[in-house]
Every structure is written in structure tokens, then in C-alpha cells.
Amino acid sequence: MKRKDMCYDTSYKHKLNMLEPGTIMIKAVGALAAAGALLWAAGWYWIAGAALALAGAVFAALMVLVGIEAHQDRVLNDIAMRENSELRKEYPERRR
């Protein structure tokens, strides 16, 4: 979906930055998966299943958030390229 009237000011007021929260979520997924595996080995199947299901839910939420951030990056990159080409047309002497 490409819109000609989009610019940085009107597109996204709050951009997701999933680097720090993503690393925390990955650590939580790893800890929950390890705990689930240990609980499964200990024979506590219900608690292990709950830990593994929670690990899967956190991982799925992370993937959704990363997808949203990737979409925002694509849109903002498209806007920047369009604005850059408009500036080059407007100021041709600034080309490098």
C-alpha cells in the first residue's frame, strides 16, 4: 500500500523498537522452555505443559511484534526514499 501523501510526521508517532524487549523475551522463552523440559523429565507433566505453552505464547507474541516493526521499517524506508528523490529533483546541485 503506497500513499503519496505520507510523510514522517503523519505516519508513525510511536515506532516499535524491539531490540531490548526482544532479547528479554527470548531469554524468558529459553528459561520457560528449559523449566518445562526439566519438569517434564521430573514427571510433572501438567506444569511442564503449562510452562512450554507459556513459552510458545511469549514466542508467538514476539514474532507478531517483530512483524509489526518490520512493516513500520518498510513504510518509513519507502517514505524516506520518496522524500529523498523529491529533494534531489528540487535541489539538483546537491547530488553526490
mmCIF file of C-alpha atoms in Angstrom:
data_model
loop_
_atom_site.group_PDB
_atom_site.id
_atom_site.type_symbol
_atom_site.label_atom_id
_atom_site.label_comp_id
_atom_site.label_asym_id
_atom_site.label_seq_id
_atom_site.Cartn_x
_atom_site.Cartn_y
_atom_site.Cartn_z
ATOM 1 C CA MET A 1 0.000 0.000 0.000
ATOM 2 C CA LYS A 2 1.759 3.122 -1.200
ATOM 3 C CA ARG A 3 0.355 6.515 -0.430
ATOM 4 C CA LYS A 4 1.759 9.640 -1.988
ATOM 5 C CA ASP A 5 0.689 11.960 0.834
ATOM 6 C CA MET A 6 2.504 10.095 3.621
ATOM 7 C CA CYS A 7 5.438 11.668 5.422
ATOM 8 C CA TYR A 8 7.311 11.065 8.657
ATOM 9 C CA ASP A 9 5.070 13.433 10.608
ATOM 10 C CA THR A 10 1.841 11.664 9.657
ATOM 11 C CA SER A 11 2.900 8.015 9.544
ATOM 12 C CA TYR A 12 4.008 6.750 12.956
ATOM 13 C CA LYS A 13 4.141 8.772 16.147
ATOM 14 C CA HIS A 14 5.483 5.817 18.168
ATOM 15 C CA LYS A 15 7.849 3.410 16.444
ATOM 16 C CA LEU A 16 8.381 -0.013 17.958
ATOM 17 C CA ASN A 17 11.942 -0.746 18.966
ATOM 18 C CA MET A 18 12.059 -4.447 19.768
ATOM 19 C CA LEU A 19 15.798 -4.861 20.348
ATOM 20 C CA GLU A 20 15.872 -4.682 24.146
ATOM 21 C CA PRO A 21 12.374 -6.101 24.813
ATOM 22 C CA GLY A 22 13.025 -8.796 22.218
ATOM 23 C CA THR A 23 16.174 -10.001 23.927
ATOM 24 C CA ILE A 24 14.344 -10.105 27.258
ATOM 25 C CA MET A 25 11.505 -12.078 25.672
ATOM 26 C CA ILE A 26 13.946 -14.542 24.068
ATOM 27 C CA LYS A 27 15.593 -15.109 27.472
ATOM 28 C CA ALA A 28 12.162 -15.687 29.019
ATOM 29 C CA VAL A 29 11.266 -18.182 26.286
ATOM 30 C CA GLY A 30 14.530 -20.045 26.856
ATOM 31 C CA ALA A 31 14.038 -20.123 30.618
ATOM 32 C CA LEU A 32 10.435 -21.312 30.312
ATOM 33 C CA ALA A 33 11.376 -23.970 27.761
ATOM 34 C CA ALA A 34 14.238 -25.227 29.951
ATOM 35 C CA ALA A 35 11.995 -25.272 33.007
ATOM 36 C CA GLY A 36 9.346 -27.120 31.017
ATOM 37 C CA ALA A 37 11.857 -29.705 29.836
ATOM 38 C CA LEU A 38 13.159 -30.238 33.379
ATOM 39 C CA LEU A 39 9.642 -30.516 34.769
ATOM 40 C CA TRP A 40 8.740 -32.976 32.011
ATOM 41 C CA ALA A 41 11.789 -35.083 32.880
ATOM 42 C CA ALA A 42 10.772 -34.960 36.562
ATOM 43 C CA GLY A 43 7.346 -36.318 35.673
ATOM 44 C CA TRP A 44 5.294 -33.198 36.372
ATOM 45 C CA TYR A 45 3.555 -33.210 33.013
ATOM 46 C CA TRP A 46 0.781 -30.683 33.680
ATOM 47 C CA ILE A 47 3.123 -27.985 34.988
ATOM 48 C CA ALA A 48 5.632 -28.762 32.246
ATOM 49 C CA GLY A 49 2.921 -28.418 29.628
ATOM 50 C CA ALA A 50 1.868 -25.085 31.071
ATOM 51 C CA ALA A 51 5.471 -23.803 31.062
ATOM 52 C CA LEU A 52 6.001 -24.937 27.474
ATOM 53 C CA ALA A 53 2.672 -23.419 26.387
ATOM 54 C CA LEU A 54 3.622 -20.121 28.045
ATOM 55 C CA ALA A 55 6.997 -20.217 26.279
ATOM 56 C CA GLY A 56 5.187 -20.731 22.972
ATOM 57 C CA ALA A 57 2.780 -17.871 23.673
ATOM 58 C CA VAL A 58 5.609 -15.460 24.536
ATOM 59 C CA PHE A 59 7.478 -16.503 21.390
ATOM 60 C CA ALA A 60 4.358 -16.026 19.243
ATOM 61 C CA ALA A 61 3.822 -12.557 20.723
ATOM 62 C CA LEU A 62 7.441 -11.708 19.958
ATOM 63 C CA MET A 63 7.034 -12.802 16.341
ATOM 64 C CA VAL A 64 3.914 -10.639 15.955
ATOM 65 C CA LEU A 65 5.726 -7.608 17.386
ATOM 66 C CA VAL A 66 8.756 -8.184 15.153
ATOM 67 C CA GLY A 67 6.420 -8.407 12.150
ATOM 68 C CA ILE A 68 4.822 -5.101 13.094
ATOM 69 C CA GLU A 69 8.236 -3.490 13.482
ATOM 70 C CA ALA A 70 9.364 -4.833 10.099
ATOM 71 C CA HIS A 71 6.259 -3.351 8.474
ATOM 72 C CA GLN A 72 6.939 0.010 10.103
ATOM 73 C CA ASP A 73 10.543 -0.108 8.888
ATOM 74 C CA ARG A 74 9.434 -0.847 5.313
ATOM 75 C CA VAL A 75 6.932 2.005 5.330
ATOM 76 C CA LEU A 76 9.368 4.506 6.836
ATOM 77 C CA ASN A 77 12.092 3.431 4.396
ATOM 78 C CA ASP A 78 9.694 3.920 1.478
ATOM 79 C CA ILE A 79 8.794 7.387 2.769
ATOM 80 C CA ALA A 80 12.468 8.315 3.178
ATOM 81 C CA MET A 81 13.300 7.148 -0.355
ATOM 82 C CA ARG A 82 10.377 9.120 -1.774
ATOM 83 C CA GLU A 83 11.327 12.268 0.138
ATOM 84 C CA ASN A 84 14.973 11.855 -0.906
ATOM 85 C CA SER A 85 14.028 11.610 -4.579
ATOM 86 C CA GLU A 86 11.821 14.700 -4.226
ATOM 87 C CA LEU A 87 14.716 16.610 -2.661
ATOM 88 C CA ARG A 88 17.031 15.553 -5.485
ATOM 89 C CA LYS A 89 14.542 16.876 -8.017
ATOM 90 C CA GLU A 90 14.172 20.117 -6.080
ATOM 91 C CA TYR A 91 17.916 20.670 -5.458
ATOM 92 C CA PRO A 92 19.839 19.013 -8.313
ATOM 93 C CA GLU A 93 23.135 20.764 -7.441
ATOM 94 C CA ARG A 94 23.403 18.783 -4.164
ATOM 95 C CA ARG A 95 23.892 15.411 -5.864
ATOM 96 C CA ARG A 96 26.970 13.460 -4.892
#
